[in-house]
Coordinates of C-alpha atoms and ligand atoms in Angstrom, one line a residue:
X1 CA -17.4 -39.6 -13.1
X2 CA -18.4 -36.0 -12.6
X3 CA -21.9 -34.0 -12.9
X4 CA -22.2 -31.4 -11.7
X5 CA -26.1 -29.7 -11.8
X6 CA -26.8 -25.8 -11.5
X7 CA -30.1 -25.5 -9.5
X8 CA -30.2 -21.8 -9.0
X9 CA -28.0 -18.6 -9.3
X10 CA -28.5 -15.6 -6.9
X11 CA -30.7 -13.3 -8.6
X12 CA -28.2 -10.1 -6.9
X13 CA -31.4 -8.2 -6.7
X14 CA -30.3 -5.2 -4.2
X15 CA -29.5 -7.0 -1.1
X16 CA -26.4 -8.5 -1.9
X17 CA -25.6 -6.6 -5.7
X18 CA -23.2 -8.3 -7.8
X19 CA -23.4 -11.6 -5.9
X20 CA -22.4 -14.7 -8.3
X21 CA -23.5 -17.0 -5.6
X22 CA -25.1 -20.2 -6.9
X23 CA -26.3 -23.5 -5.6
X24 CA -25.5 -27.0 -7.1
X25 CA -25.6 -30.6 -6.8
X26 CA -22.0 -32.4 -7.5
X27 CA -22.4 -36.1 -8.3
X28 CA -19.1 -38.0 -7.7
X29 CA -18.1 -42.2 -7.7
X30 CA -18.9 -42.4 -3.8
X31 CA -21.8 -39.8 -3.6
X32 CA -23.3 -36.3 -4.1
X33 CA -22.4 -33.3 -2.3
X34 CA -24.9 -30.1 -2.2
X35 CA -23.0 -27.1 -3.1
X36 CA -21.7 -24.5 -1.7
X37 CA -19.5 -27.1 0.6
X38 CA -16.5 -26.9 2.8
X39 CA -14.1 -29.5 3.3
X40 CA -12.8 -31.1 5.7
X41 CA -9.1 -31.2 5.5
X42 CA -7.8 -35.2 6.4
X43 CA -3.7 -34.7 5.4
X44 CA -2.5 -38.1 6.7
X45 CA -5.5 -40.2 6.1
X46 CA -7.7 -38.3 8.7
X47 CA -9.3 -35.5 9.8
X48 CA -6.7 -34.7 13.1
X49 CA -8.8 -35.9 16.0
X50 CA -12.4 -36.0 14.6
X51 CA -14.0 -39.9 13.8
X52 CA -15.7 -40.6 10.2
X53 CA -19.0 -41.3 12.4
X54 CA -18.4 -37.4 13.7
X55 CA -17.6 -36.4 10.8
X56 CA -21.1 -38.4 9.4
X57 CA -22.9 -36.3 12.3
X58 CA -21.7 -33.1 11.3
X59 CA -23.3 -33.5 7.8
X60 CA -19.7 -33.8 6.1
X61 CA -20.5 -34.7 2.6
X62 CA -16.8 -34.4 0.8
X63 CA -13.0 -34.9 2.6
X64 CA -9.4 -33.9 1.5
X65 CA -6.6 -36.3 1.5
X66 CA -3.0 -35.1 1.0
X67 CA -1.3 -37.2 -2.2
X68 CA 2.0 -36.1 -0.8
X69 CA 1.9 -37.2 2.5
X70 CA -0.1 -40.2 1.9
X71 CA 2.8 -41.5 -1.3
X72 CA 5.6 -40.4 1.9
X73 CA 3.2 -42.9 4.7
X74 CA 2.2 -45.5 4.5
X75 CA 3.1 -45.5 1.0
X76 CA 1.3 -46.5 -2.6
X77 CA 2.3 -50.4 -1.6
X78 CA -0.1 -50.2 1.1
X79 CA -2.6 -47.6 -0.4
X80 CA -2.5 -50.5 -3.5
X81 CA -3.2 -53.5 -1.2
X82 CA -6.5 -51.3 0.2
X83 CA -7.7 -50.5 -3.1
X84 CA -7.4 -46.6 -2.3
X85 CA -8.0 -44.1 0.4
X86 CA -11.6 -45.1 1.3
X87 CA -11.5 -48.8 2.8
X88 CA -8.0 -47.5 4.4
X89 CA -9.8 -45.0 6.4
X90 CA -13.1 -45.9 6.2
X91 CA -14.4 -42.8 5.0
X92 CA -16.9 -44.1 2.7
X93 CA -18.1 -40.3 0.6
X94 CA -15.9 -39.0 -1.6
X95 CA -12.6 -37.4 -1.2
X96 CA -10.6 -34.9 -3.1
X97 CA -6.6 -35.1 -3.0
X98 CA -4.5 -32.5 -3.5
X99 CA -1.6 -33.0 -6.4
X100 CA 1.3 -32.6 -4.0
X101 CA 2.5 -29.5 -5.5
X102 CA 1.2 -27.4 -2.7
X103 CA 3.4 -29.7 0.1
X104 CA 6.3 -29.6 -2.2
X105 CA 6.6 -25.9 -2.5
X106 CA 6.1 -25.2 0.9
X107 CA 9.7 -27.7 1.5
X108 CA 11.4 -24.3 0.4
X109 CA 14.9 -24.4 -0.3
X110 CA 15.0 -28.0 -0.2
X111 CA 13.4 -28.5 -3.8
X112 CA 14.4 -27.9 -7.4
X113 CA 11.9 -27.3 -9.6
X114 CA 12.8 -28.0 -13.3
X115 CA 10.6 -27.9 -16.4
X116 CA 10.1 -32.2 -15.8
X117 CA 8.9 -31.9 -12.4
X118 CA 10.4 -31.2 -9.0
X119 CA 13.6 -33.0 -7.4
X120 CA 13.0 -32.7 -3.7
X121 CA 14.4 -34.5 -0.4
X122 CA 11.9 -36.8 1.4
X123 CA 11.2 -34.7 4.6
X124 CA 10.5 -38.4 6.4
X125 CA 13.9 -39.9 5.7
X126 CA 16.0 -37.8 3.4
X127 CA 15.4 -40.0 0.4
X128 CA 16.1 -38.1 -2.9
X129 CA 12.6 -37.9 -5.0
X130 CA 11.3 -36.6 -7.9
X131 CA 7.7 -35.8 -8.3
X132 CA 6.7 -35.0 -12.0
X133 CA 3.0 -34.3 -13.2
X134 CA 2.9 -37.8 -14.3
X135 CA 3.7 -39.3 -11.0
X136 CA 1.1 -37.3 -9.2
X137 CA -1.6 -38.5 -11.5
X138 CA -0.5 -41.9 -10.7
X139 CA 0.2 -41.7 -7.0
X140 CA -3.8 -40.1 -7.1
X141 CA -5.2 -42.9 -9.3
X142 CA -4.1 -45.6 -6.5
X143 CA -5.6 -43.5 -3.9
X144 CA -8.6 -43.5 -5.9
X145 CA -10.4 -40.4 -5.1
X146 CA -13.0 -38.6 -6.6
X147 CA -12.0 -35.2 -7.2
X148 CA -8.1 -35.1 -8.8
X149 CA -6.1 -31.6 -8.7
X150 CA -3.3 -31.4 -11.2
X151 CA 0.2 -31.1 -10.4
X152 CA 0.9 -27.2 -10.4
X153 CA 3.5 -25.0 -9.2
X154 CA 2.0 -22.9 -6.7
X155 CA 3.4 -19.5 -7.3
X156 CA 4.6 -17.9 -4.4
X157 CA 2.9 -14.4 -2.8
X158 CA 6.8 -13.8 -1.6
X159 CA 10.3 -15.0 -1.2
X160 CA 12.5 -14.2 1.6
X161 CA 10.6 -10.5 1.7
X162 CA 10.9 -10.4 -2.2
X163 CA 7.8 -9.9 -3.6
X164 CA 6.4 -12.4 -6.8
X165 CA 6.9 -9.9 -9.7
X166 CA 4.8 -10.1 -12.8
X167 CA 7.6 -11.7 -14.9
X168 CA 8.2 -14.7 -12.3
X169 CA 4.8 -15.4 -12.1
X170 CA 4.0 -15.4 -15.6
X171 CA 7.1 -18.1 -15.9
X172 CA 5.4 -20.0 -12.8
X173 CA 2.0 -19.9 -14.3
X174 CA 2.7 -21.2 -17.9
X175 CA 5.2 -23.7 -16.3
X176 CA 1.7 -25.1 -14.3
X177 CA -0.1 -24.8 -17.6
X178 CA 2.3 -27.2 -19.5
X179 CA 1.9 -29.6 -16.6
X180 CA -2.2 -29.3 -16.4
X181 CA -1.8 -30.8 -20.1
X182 CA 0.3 -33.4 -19.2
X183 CA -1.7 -34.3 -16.1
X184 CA -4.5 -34.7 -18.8
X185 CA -2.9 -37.0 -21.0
X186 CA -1.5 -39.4 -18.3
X187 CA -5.0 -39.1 -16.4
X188 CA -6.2 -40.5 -19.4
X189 CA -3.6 -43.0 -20.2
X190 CA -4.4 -44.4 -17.0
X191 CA -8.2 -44.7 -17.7
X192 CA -8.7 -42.8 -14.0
X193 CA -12.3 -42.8 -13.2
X194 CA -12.8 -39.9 -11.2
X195 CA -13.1 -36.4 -12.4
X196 CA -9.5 -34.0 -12.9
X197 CA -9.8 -30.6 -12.3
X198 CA -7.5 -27.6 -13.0
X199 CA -6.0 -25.0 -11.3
X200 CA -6.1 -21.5 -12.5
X201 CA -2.6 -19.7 -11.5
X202 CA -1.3 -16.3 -12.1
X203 CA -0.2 -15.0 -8.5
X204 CA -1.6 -11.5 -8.0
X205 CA -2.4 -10.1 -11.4
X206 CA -5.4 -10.5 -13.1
X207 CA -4.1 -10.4 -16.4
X208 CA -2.5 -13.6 -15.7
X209 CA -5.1 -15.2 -14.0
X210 CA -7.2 -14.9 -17.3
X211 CA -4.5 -16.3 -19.5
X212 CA -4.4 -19.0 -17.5
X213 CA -8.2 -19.9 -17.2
X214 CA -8.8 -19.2 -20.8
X215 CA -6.2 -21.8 -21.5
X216 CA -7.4 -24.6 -18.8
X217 CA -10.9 -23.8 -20.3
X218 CA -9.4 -25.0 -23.4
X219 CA -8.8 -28.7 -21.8
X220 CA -12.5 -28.8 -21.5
X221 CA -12.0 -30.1 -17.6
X222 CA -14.6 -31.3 -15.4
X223 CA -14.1 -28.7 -12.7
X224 CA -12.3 -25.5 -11.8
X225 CA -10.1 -24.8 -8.7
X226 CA -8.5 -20.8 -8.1
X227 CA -5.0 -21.8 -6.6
X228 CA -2.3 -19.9 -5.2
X229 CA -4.0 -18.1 -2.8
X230 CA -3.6 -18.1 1.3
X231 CA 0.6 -18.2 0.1
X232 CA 1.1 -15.6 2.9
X233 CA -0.5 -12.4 0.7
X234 CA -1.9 -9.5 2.2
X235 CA -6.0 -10.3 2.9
X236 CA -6.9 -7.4 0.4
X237 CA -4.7 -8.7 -2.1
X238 CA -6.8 -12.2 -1.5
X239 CA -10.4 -10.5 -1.7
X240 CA -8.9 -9.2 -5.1
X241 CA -8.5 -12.3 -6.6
X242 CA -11.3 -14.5 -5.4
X243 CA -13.7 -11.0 -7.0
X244 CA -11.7 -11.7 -10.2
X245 CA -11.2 -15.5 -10.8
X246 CA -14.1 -17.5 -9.8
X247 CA -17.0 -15.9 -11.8
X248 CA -15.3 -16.0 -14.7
X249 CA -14.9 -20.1 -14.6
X250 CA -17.1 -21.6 -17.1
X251 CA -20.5 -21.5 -15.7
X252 CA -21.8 -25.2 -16.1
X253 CA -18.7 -26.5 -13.6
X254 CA -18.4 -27.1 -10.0
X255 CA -15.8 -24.1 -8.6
X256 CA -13.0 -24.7 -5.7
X257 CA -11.2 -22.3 -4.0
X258 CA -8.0 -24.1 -2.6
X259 CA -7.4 -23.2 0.8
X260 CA -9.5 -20.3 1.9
X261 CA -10.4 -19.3 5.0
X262 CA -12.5 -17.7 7.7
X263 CA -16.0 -17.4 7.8
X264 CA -16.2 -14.3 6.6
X265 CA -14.1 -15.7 3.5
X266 CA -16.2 -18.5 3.2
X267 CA -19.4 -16.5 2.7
X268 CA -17.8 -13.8 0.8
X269 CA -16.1 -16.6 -1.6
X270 CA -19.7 -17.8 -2.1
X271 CA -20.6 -14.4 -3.0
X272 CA -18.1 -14.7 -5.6
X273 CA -19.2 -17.5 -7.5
X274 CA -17.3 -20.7 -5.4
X275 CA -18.8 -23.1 -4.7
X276 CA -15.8 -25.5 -3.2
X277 CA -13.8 -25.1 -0.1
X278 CA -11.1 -26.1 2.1
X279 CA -9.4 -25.1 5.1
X280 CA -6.9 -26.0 8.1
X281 CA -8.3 -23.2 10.3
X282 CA -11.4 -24.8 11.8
X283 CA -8.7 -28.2 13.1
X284 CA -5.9 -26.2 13.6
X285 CA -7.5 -23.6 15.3
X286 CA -9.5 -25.9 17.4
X287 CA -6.1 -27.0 19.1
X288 CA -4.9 -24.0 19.8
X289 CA -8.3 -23.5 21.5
X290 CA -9.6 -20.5 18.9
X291 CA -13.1 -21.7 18.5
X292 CA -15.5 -19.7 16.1
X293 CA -19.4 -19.0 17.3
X294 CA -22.3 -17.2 15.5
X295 CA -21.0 -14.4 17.4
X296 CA -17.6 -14.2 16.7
X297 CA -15.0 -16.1 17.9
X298 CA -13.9 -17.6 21.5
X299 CA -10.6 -17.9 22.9
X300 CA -11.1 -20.9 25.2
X301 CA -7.6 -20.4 27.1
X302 CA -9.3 -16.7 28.8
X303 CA -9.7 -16.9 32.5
X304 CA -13.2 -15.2 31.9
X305 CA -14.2 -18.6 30.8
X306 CA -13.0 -20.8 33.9
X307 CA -16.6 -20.8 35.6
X308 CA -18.6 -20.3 32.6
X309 CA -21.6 -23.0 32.4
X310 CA -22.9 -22.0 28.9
X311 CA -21.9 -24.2 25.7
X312 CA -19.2 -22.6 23.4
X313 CA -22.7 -21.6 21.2
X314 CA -26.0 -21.4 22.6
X315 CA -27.2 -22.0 18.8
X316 CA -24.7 -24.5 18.1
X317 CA -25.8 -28.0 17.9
X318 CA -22.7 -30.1 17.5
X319 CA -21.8 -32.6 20.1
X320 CA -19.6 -30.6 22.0
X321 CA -22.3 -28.0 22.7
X322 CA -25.1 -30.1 23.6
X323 CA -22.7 -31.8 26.2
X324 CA -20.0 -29.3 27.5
X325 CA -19.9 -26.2 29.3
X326 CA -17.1 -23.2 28.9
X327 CA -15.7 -24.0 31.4
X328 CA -14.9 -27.3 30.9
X329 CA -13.8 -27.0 28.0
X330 CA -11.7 -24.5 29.4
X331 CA -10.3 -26.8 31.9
X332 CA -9.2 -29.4 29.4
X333 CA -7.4 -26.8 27.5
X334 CA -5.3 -26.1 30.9
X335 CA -4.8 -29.3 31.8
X336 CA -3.5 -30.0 27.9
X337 CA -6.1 -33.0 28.2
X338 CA -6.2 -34.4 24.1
X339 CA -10.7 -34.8 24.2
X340 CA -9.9 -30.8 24.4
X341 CA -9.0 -30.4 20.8
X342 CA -11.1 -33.3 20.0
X343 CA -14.1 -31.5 21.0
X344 CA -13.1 -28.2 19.9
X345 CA -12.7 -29.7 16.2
X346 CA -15.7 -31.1 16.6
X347 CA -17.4 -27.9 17.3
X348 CA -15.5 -25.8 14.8
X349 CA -16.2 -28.3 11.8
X350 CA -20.1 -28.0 12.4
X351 CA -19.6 -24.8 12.5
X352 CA -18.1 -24.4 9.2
X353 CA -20.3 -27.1 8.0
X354 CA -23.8 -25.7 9.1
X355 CA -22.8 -22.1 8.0
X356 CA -22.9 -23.6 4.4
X357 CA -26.0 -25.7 5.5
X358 CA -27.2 -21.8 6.1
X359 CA -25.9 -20.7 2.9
X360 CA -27.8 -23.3 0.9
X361 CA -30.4 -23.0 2.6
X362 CA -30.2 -19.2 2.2
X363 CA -29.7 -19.5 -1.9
X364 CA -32.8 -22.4 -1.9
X365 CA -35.4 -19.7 -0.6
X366 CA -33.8 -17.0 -2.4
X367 CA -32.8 -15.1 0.7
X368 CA -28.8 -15.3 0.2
X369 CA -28.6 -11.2 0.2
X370 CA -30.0 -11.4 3.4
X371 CA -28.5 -13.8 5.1
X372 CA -25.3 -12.1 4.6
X373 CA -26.1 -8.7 6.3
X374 CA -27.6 -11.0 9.5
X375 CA -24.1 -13.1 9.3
X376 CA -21.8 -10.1 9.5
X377 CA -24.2 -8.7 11.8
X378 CA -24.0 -12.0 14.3
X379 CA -20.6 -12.4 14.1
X380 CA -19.7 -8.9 14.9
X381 CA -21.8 -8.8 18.0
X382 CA -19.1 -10.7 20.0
X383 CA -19.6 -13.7 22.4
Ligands
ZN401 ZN1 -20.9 -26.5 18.8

């Protein structure tokens, strides 16, 4: 099941104009989630080095599994014995999987892609397999999660330096649109019941982009996601897109935008009219000791931070900040200790998570416009 409630809509009255930014409430088989969210990214079954009852703490409502990576290991024999995703990782709100078409197409030249589905070698142990729209649906009706994405061909921003023309990704985007339909029918077949949403294609032309929503509006879909962006495009070339696609989605639906971004995305996505989001960055960059502050963000690894007693963020109040300094942080990172990118993921998910808290909170007292300005503001000043 899927409802999604519209509580309010940013009234855009000078502060921020043109803002589509709106707040909801998205009711799902394991819970609700207050909109706009971001979430959590848990590929292989978990959220890399961050426990549920952390990610509880940190207000997560909603989690992504990875359908590809999860049907390579453990494998849909053990995912079938567990009854789906949650009992396996005891991550008992819901969970959105992606449709594997994103993992396949980033295998490269190791795939072929044909108008059935997409012939590929298994990266784990060289097993030939085919994943077809049909197979995804199944694969995501044993994992059982809430939110289903369709099987798509994410149309590439480049190929070896040649750039997506408007031809190819009108080939790549109707190619995704036949699937979406037969993603429908065997979601149905199956009696799935979670909620399927589509994703709108089109690569870097608008004209596209509208074809392609105006024909997944057709399918009368519970929800909306803007795909094929953060493929490696110029970040102008992104802002373009999420201004065209989002606010055009049929207003009544919950909105995801699949893999975007920084902060500053984040908030300018909400801005736009999403109200869904997921990311790597705040994980990935955590291990790599990039953390991101109120005030812009910290590179852990700089000597300046060797004696440094203060938390990561004064105004942070994530588990890592009410207990660690700079500098010790900074020593784990040297050291190549493994609680370092524990507690930096720890730090950057909240920190993602409580700047939508803000967000909401902005929309709820009619404030959004404002909040903006003092967010660029912040994070501009620099730690
Ligand atoms: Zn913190």
């Amino acid at each position: 099941m899927l409802n999604f409630e519209l509580l309010k809509t940013d009234p855009a009255d000078g502060a921020y104009p043109g803002s589509h930014a709106r707040r909801g409430t998205l009711t799902l088989n394991h819970g609700v989630v207050q909109t706009p969210i971001f979430m959590p990214v848990g590929t292989y079954g978990t959220v890399k080095g961050v426990m549920p009852q952390s990610l509880h703490e940190m207000g997560a409502q909603i989690i992504l599994g990875n359908t590809f990576h999860l049907w390579m290991r453990p494998g849909l024999d053990v995912m079938q014995q567990f009854g789906g995703l949650h009992k396996f990782e005891s991550w008992h709100k819901p969970i959105l999987t992606d449709s594997g078409g994103f993992q396949v197409w980033s295998l490269g030249e190791m795939r072929k892609i044909s108008e059935e589905g997409v012939k590929f070698a298994s990266p784990v142990n060289g097993d030939k397999l085919f994943l077809t729209p049909e197979i995804s649906m199944q694969i995501q009706t044993i994992l059982n999660s809430d939110i289903v994405m369709q099987f798509d061909e994410c149309t590439p921003y480049d190929t070896k330096g040649h750039i997506t023309t408007e031809a190819e990704a009108r080939i790549s985007m109707e190619l995704s649109l036949r699937w979406s339909k037969r993603c429908v029918d065997e979601f149905n077949k199956l009696q799935n019941p979670n909620a399927l949403f589509g994703i709108v294609q089109g690569g870097m032309f608008e004209n596209l982009r509208q074809e392609s929503l105006d024909a997944l509006v057709e399918l009368d879909l519970p929800g909306y996601a803007v795909g094929g962006v953060s493929v490696g495009e110029p970040k102008e070339e992104m802002l373009r897109i999420m201004a065209h696609t989002p606010h055009r989605l049929p207003a009544h639906k919950p909105r995801y935008l699949m893999g975007v971004g920084t902060p500053e995305d984040l908030v300018e996505g909400v801005a736009a009219g999403v109200d869904m989001f997921d990311c790597v960055m705040p994980t990935r960059n955590a291990r790599n000791g990039h953390m991101f502050t109120r005030f812009g963000d910290l590179k852990i690894r700089n000597a300046r931070y060797k004696t440094d007693e203060a938390p990561v963020d004064a105004t942070c109040s994530c588990y890592t900040c009410r207990n660690f300094s700079r500098a010790y942080m900074h020593h784990l990172d040297r050291c190549g200790e493994m609680l370092g990118p524990m507690l930096s993921s720890i730090h950057n998910l909240h920190y993602y998570l409580n700047l939508m808290q803000e967000v909401r909170d902005a929309l709820d007292a009619g404030k959004f416009g404002a909040f903006v300005l003092q967010f660029r503001q912040d994070r501009q000043r620099g730690v």
